[in-house]
PDB file of C-alpha atoms and ligand atoms in Angstrom:
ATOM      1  CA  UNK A   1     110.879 127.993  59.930  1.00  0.00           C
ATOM      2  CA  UNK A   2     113.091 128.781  57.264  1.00  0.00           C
ATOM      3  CA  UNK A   3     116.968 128.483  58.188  1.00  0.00           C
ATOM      4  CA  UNK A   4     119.266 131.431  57.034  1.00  0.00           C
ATOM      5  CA  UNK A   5     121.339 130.864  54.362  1.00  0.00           C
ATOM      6  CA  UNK A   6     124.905 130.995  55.086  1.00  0.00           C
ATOM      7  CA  UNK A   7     127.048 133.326  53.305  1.00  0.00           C
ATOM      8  CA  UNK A   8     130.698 132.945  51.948  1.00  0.00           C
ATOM      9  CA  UNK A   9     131.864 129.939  49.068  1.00  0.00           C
ATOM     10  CA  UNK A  10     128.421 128.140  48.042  1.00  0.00           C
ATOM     11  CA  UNK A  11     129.660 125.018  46.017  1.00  0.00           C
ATOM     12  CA  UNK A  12     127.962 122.465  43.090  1.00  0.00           C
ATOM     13  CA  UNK A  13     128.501 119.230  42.298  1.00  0.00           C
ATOM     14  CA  UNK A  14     129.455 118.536  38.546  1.00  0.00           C
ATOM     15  CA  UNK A  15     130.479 114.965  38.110  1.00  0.00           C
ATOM     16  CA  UNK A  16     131.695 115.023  34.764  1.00  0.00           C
ATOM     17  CA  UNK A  17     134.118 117.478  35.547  1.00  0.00           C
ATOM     18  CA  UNK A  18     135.796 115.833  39.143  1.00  0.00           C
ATOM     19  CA  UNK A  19     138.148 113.830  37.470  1.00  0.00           C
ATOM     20  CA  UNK A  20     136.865 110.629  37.676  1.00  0.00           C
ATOM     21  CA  UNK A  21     135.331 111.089  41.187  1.00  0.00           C
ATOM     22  CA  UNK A  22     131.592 110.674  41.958  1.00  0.00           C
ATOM     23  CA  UNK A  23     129.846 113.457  43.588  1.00  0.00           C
ATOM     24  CA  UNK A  24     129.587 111.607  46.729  1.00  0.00           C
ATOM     25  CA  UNK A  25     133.516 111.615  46.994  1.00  0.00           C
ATOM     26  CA  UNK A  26     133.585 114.859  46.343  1.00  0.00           C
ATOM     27  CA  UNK A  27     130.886 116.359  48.477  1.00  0.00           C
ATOM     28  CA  UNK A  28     132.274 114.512  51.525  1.00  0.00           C
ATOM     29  CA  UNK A  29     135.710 116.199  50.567  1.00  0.00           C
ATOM     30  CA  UNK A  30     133.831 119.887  50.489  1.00  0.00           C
ATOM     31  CA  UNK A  31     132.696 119.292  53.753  1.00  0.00           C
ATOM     32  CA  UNK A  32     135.746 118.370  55.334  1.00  0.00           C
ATOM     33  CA  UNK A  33     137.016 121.333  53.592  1.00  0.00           C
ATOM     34  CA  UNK A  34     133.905 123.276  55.839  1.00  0.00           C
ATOM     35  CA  UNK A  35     131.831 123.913  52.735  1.00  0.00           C
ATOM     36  CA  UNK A  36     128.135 125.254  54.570  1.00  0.00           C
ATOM     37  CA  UNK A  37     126.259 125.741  51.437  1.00  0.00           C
ATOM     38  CA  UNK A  38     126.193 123.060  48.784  1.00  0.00           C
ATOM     39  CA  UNK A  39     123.975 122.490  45.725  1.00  0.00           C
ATOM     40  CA  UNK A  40     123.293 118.841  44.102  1.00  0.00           C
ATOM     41  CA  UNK A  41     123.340 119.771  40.144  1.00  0.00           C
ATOM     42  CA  UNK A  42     123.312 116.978  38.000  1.00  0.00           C
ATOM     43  CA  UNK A  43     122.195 116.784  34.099  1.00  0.00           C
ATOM     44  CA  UNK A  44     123.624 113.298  32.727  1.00  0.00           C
ATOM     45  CA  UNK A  45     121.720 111.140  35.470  1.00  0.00           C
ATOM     46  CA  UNK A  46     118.257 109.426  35.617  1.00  0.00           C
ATOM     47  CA  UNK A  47     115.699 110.457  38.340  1.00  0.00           C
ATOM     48  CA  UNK A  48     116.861 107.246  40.634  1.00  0.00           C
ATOM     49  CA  UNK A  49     120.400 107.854  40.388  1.00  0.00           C
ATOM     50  CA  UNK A  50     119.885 111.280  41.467  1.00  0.00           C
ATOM     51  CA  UNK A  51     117.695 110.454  43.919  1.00  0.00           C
ATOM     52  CA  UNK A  52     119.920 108.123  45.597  1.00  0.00           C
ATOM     53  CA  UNK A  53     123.030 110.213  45.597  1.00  0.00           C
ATOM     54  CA  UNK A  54     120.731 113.186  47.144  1.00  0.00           C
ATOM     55  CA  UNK A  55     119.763 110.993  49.987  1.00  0.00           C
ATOM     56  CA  UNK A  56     123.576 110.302  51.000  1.00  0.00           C
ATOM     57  CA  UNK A  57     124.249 114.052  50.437  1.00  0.00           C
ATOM     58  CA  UNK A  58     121.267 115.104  52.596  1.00  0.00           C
ATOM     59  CA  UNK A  59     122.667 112.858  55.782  1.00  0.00           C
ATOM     60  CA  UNK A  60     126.049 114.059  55.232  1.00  0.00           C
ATOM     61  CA  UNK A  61     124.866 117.775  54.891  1.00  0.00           C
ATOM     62  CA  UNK A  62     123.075 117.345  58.464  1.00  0.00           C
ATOM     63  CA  UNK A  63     125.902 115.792  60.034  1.00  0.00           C
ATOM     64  CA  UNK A  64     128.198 118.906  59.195  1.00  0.00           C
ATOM     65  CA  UNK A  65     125.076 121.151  59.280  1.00  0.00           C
ATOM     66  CA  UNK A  66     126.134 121.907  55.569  1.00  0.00           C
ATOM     67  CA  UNK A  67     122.690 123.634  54.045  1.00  0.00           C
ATOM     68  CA  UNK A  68     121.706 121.642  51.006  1.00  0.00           C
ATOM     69  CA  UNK A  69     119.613 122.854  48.017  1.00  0.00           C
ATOM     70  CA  UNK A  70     118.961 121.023  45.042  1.00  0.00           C
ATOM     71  CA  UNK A  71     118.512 122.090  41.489  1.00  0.00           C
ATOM     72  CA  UNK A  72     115.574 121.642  39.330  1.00  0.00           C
ATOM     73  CA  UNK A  73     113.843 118.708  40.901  1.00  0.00           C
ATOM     74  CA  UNK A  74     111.617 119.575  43.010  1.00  0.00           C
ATOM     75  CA  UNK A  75     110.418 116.097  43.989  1.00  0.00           C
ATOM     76  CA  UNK A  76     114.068 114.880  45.118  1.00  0.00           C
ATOM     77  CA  UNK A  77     113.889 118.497  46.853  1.00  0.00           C
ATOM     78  CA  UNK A  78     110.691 117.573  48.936  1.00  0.00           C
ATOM     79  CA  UNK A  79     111.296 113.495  49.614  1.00  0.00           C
ATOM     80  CA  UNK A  80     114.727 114.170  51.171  1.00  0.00           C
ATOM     81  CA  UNK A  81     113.638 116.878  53.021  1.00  0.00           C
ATOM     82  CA  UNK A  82     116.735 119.484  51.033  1.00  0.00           C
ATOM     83  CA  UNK A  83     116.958 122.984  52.880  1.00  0.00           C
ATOM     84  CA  UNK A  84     116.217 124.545  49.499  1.00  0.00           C
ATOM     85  CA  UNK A  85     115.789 123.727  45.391  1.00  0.00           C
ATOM     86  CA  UNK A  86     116.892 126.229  42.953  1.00  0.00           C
ATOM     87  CA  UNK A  87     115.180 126.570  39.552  1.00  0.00           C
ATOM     88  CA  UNK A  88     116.417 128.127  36.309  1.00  0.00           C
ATOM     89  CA  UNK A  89     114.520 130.504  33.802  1.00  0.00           C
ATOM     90  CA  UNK A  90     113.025 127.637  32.175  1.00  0.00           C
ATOM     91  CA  UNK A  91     112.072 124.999  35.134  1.00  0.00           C
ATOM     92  CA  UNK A  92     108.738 125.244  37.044  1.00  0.00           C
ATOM     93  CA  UNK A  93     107.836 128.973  37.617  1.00  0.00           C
ATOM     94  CA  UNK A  94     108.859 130.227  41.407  1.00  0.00           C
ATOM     95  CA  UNK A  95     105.308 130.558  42.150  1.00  0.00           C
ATOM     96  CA  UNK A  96     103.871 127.371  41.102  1.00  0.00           C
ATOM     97  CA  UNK A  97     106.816 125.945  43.508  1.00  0.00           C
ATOM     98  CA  UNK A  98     106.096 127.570  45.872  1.00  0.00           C
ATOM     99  CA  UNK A  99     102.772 126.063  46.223  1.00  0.00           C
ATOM    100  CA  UNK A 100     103.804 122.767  46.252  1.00  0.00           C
ATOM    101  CA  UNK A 101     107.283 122.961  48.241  1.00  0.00           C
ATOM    102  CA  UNK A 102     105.055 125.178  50.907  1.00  0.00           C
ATOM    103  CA  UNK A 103     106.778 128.586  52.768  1.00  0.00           C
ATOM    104  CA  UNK A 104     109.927 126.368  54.762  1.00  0.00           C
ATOM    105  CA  UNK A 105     111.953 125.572  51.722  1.00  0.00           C
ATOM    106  CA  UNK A 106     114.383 128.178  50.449  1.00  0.00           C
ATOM    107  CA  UNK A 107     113.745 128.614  46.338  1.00  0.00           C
ATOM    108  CA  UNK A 108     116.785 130.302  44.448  1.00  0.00           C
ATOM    109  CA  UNK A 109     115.726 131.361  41.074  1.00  0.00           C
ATOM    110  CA  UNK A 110     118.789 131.931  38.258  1.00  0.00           C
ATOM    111  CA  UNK A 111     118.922 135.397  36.982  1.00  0.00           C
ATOM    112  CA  UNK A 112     120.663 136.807  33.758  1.00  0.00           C
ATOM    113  CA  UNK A 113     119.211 140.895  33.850  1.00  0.00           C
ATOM    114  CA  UNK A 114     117.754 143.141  36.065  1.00  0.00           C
ATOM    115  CA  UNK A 115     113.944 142.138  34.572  1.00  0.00           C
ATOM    116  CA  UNK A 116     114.663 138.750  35.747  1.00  0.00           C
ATOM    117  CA  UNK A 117     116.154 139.782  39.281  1.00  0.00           C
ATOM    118  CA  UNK A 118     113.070 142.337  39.967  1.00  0.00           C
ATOM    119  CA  UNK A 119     110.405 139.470  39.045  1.00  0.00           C
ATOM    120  CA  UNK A 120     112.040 137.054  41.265  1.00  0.00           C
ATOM    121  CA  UNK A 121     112.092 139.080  44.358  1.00  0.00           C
ATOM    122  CA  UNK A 122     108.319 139.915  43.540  1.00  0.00           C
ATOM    123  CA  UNK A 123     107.689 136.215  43.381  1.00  0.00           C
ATOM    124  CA  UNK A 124     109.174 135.738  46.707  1.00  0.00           C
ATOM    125  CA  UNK A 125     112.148 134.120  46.305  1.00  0.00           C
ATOM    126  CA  UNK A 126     114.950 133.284  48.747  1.00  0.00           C
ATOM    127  CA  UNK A 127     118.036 134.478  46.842  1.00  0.00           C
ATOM    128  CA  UNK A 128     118.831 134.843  42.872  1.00  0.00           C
ATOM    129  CA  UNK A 129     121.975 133.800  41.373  1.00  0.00           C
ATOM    130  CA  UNK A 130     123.680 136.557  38.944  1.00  0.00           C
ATOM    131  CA  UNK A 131     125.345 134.988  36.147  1.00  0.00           C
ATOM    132  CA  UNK A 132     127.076 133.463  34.043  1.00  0.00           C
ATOM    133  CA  UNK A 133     129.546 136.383  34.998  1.00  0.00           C
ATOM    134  CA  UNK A 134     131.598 135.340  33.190  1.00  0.00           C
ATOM    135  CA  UNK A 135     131.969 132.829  29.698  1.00  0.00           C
ATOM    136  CA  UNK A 136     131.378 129.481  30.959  1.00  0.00           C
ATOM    137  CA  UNK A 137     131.813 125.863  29.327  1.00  0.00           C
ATOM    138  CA  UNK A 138     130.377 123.764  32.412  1.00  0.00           C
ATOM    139  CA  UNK A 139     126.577 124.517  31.542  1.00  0.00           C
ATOM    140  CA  UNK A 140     125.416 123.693  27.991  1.00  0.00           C
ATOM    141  CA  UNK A 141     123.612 125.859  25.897  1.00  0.00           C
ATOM    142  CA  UNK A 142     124.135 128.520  28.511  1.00  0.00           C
ATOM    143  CA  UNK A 143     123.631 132.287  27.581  1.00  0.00           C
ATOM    144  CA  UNK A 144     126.098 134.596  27.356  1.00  0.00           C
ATOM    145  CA  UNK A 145     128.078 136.071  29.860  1.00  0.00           C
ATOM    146  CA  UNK A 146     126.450 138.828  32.038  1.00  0.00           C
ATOM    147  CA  UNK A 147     129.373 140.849  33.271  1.00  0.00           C
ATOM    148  CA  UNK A 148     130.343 142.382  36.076  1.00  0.00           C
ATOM    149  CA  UNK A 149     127.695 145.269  35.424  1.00  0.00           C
ATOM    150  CA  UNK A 150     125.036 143.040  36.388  1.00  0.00           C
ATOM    151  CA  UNK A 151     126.479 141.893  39.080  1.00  0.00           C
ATOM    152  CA  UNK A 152     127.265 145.740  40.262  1.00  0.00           C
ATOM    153  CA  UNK A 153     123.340 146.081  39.234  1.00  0.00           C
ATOM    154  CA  UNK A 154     122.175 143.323  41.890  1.00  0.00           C
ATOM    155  CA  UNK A 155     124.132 144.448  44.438  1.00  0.00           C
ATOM    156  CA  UNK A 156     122.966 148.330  43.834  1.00  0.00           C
ATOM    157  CA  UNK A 157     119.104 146.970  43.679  1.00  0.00           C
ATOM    158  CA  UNK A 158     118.269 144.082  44.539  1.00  0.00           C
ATOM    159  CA  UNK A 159     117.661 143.448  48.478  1.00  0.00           C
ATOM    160  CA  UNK A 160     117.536 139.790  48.462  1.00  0.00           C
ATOM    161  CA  UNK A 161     120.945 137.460  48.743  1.00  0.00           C
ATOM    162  CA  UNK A 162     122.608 137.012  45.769  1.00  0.00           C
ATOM    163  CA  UNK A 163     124.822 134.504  44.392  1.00  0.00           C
ATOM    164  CA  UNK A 164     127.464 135.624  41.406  1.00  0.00           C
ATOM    165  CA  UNK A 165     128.078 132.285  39.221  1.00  0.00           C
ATOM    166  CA  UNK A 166     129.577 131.371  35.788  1.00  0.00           C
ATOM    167  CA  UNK A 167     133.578 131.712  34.878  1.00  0.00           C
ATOM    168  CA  UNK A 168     134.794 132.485  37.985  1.00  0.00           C
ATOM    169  CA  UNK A 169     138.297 131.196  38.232  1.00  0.00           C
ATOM    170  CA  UNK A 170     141.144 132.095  41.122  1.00  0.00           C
ATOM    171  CA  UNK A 171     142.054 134.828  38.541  1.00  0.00           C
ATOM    172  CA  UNK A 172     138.858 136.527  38.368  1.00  0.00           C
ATOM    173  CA  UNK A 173     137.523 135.737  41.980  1.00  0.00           C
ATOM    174  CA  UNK A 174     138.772 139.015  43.140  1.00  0.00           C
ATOM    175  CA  UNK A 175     137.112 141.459  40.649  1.00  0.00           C
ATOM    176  CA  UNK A 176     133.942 139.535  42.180  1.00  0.00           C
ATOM    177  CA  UNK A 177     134.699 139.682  45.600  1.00  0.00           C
ATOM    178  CA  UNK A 178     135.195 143.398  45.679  1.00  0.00           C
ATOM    179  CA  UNK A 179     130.727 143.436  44.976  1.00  0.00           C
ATOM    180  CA  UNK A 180     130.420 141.300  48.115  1.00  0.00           C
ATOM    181  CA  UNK A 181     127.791 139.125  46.595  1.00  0.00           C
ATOM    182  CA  UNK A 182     126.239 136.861  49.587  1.00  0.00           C
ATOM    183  CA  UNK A 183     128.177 134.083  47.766  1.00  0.00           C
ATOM    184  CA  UNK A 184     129.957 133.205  45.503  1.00  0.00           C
ATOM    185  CA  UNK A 185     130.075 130.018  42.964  1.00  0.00           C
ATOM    186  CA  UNK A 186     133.041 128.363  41.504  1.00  0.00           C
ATOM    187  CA  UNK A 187     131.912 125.024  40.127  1.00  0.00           C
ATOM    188  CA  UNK A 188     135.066 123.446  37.825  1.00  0.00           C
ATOM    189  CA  UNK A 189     137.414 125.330  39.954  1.00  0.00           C
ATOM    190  CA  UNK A 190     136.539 123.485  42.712  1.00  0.00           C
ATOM    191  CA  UNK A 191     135.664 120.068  41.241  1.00  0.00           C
ATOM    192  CA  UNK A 192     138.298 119.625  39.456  1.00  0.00           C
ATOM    193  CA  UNK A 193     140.409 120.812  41.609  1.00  0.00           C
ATOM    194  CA  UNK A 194     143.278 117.693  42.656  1.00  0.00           C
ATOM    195  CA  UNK A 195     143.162 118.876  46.444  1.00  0.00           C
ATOM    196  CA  UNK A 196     139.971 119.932  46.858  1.00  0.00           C
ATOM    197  CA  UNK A 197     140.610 120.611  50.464  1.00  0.00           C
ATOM    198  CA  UNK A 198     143.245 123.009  49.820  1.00  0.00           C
ATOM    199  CA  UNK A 199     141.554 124.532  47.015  1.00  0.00           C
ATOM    200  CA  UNK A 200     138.417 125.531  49.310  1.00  0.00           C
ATOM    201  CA  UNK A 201     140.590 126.895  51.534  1.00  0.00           C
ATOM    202  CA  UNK A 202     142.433 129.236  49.416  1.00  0.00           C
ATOM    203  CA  UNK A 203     138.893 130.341  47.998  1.00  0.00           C
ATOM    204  CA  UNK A 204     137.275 131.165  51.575  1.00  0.00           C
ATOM    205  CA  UNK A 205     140.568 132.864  52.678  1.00  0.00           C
ATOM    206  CA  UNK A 206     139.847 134.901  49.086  1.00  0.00           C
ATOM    207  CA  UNK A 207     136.860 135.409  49.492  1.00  0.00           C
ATOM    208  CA  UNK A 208     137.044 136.435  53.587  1.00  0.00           C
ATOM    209  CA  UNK A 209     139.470 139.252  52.704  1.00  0.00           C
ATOM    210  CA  UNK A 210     136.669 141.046  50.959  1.00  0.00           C
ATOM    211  CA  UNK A 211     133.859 140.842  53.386  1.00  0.00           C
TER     212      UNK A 211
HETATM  213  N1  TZP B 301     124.724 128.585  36.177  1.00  0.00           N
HETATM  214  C1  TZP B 301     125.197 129.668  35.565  1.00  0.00           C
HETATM  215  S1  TZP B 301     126.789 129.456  35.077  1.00  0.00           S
HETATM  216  C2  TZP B 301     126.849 127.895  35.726  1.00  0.00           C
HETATM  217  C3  TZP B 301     125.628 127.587  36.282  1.00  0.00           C
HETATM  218  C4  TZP B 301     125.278 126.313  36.920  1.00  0.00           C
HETATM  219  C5  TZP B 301     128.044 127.024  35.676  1.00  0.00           C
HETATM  220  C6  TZP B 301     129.226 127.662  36.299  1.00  0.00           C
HETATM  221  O1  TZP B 301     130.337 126.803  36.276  1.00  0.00           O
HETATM  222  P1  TZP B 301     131.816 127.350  36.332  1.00  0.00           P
HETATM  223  O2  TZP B 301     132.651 126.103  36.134  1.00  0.00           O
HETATM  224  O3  TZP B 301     132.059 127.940  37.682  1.00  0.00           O
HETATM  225  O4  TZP B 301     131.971 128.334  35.212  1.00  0.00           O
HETATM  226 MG1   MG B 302     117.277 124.157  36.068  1.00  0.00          MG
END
C-alpha cells in the first residue's frame, strides 16, 4: 500500500550549502525540528557515498516516521526500501520507473509548464513539483524561473499534490502560501540556516497560517 504523503514544509538535503555540516547532521536536526517529508538530493557524491548516507537517513526517517523520497536514483530508492524517488525532466521516464520500482513507491516527477504537469498526471505520478518559482542558484544549469502563474496554473488544474520549489526565501514564502500548494520547498533557507530548529519552526508556523 502506498502511504499518504504528508502535507506542510517538505525539506532537501544540499550539503554544499549547510555550512560545513554533512547531511546526516542536518537531517537528524530537521527531524527534531518535526520535518515529515524529507528528500535525499545529492549531485557532488559517488553512488556509495550516497548510498551509505541514504541508509542512515532511511532508519532515522522510520524512527520519526519522517516519509523519505529520494531523487534520481532509483536503485538507492529500491535497496533501502525509500517511501518514494523523485525524477527530473531528464532522468528515467515516470513510466519506465514505474515498472521497475512497482505500484508501492510514491514517484514525484519535476514540472516547469502546464505540458509537463498534464503528462505527469497521465503517467501516473504521485505528486509534481512546480518550479523553480522563483530564480534559484542551488541547482545548476537550472531553467528559468516559472512564476507564480504556474504555480496559480497547478493549483487551478492539476488534481494531483503539488510541491512549489525554487527561490523561496522567508520573504517570498507568503506570496506562495496564499496557493496552498500541498508543500512547499525551501532548500538553502533551511540548510543553511544556523538554527535549523528554529528556522523550521518559523516556516511551519508560516506556512500553517495559510492552510
Ligand atoms: N528543483 C527546482 S529548484 C530547486 C530544485 C531542487 C532548488 C531549490 O533550492 P532553493 O535554495 O530553495 O532555491
Ligand atoms: Mg534528477
Amino acid at each position: 500500500m502506498k502511504k499518504a504523503i504528508p502535507r506542510g514544509l517538505y525539506a532537501i538535503t544540499a550539503e554544499n550549502f549547510s555550512n560545513g555540516r554533512n547531511n546526516i547532521e542536518i537531517v537528524k536536526e530537521l527531524l527534531d525540528a518535526g520535518v515529515k517529508i524529507l528528500q535525499y538530493r545529492e549531485k557532488k557524491k559517488t553512488k556509495l557515498e550516497k548510498l551509505k548516507q541514504c541508509e542512515i537517513i532511511r532508519q532515522l526517517t522510520l524512527n520519526y516516521n519522517c516519509f523519505f523520497i529520494v531523487n534520481d536514483d532509483i536503485d538507492i530508492a529500491m535497496s533501502i526500501y525509500s517511501d518514494g524517488l523523485h525524477l527530473g525532466q531528464d532522468d528515467l521516464p515516470l513510466l519506465k520507473a514505474r515498472a521497475i520500482v512497482g505500484q508501492n513507491m510514491i514517484i514525484g516527477v519535476s514540472t516547469h509548464n502546464p505540458k509537463q504537469a498534464n503528462k505527469a498526471v497521465t503517467n501516473g505520478a504521485d505528486y509534481i513539483g512546480v518550479g523553480p518559482i522563483f530564480q534559484t542558484f542551488t541547482k545548476e544549469n537550472v531553467i528559468d524561473a516559472v512564476s507564480l502563474k504556474y504555480l496559480e496554473y497547478c493549483v487551478m488544474h492539476i488534481k494531483i499534490p503539488k510541491v512549489a520549489i525554487g527561490g523561496i526565501k522567508f520573504s517570498n514564502l507568503p506570496e506562495v502560501a496564499k496557493f496552498k500548494p500541498d508543500n512547499i520547498c525551501m532548500v538553502t533557507e533551511i540548510v543553511s540556516a544556523k538554527n535549523i530548529i528554529e528556522t523550521i519552526h518559523k516556516a511551519k508556523k508560516i506556512i500553517n497560517d495559510y492552510y
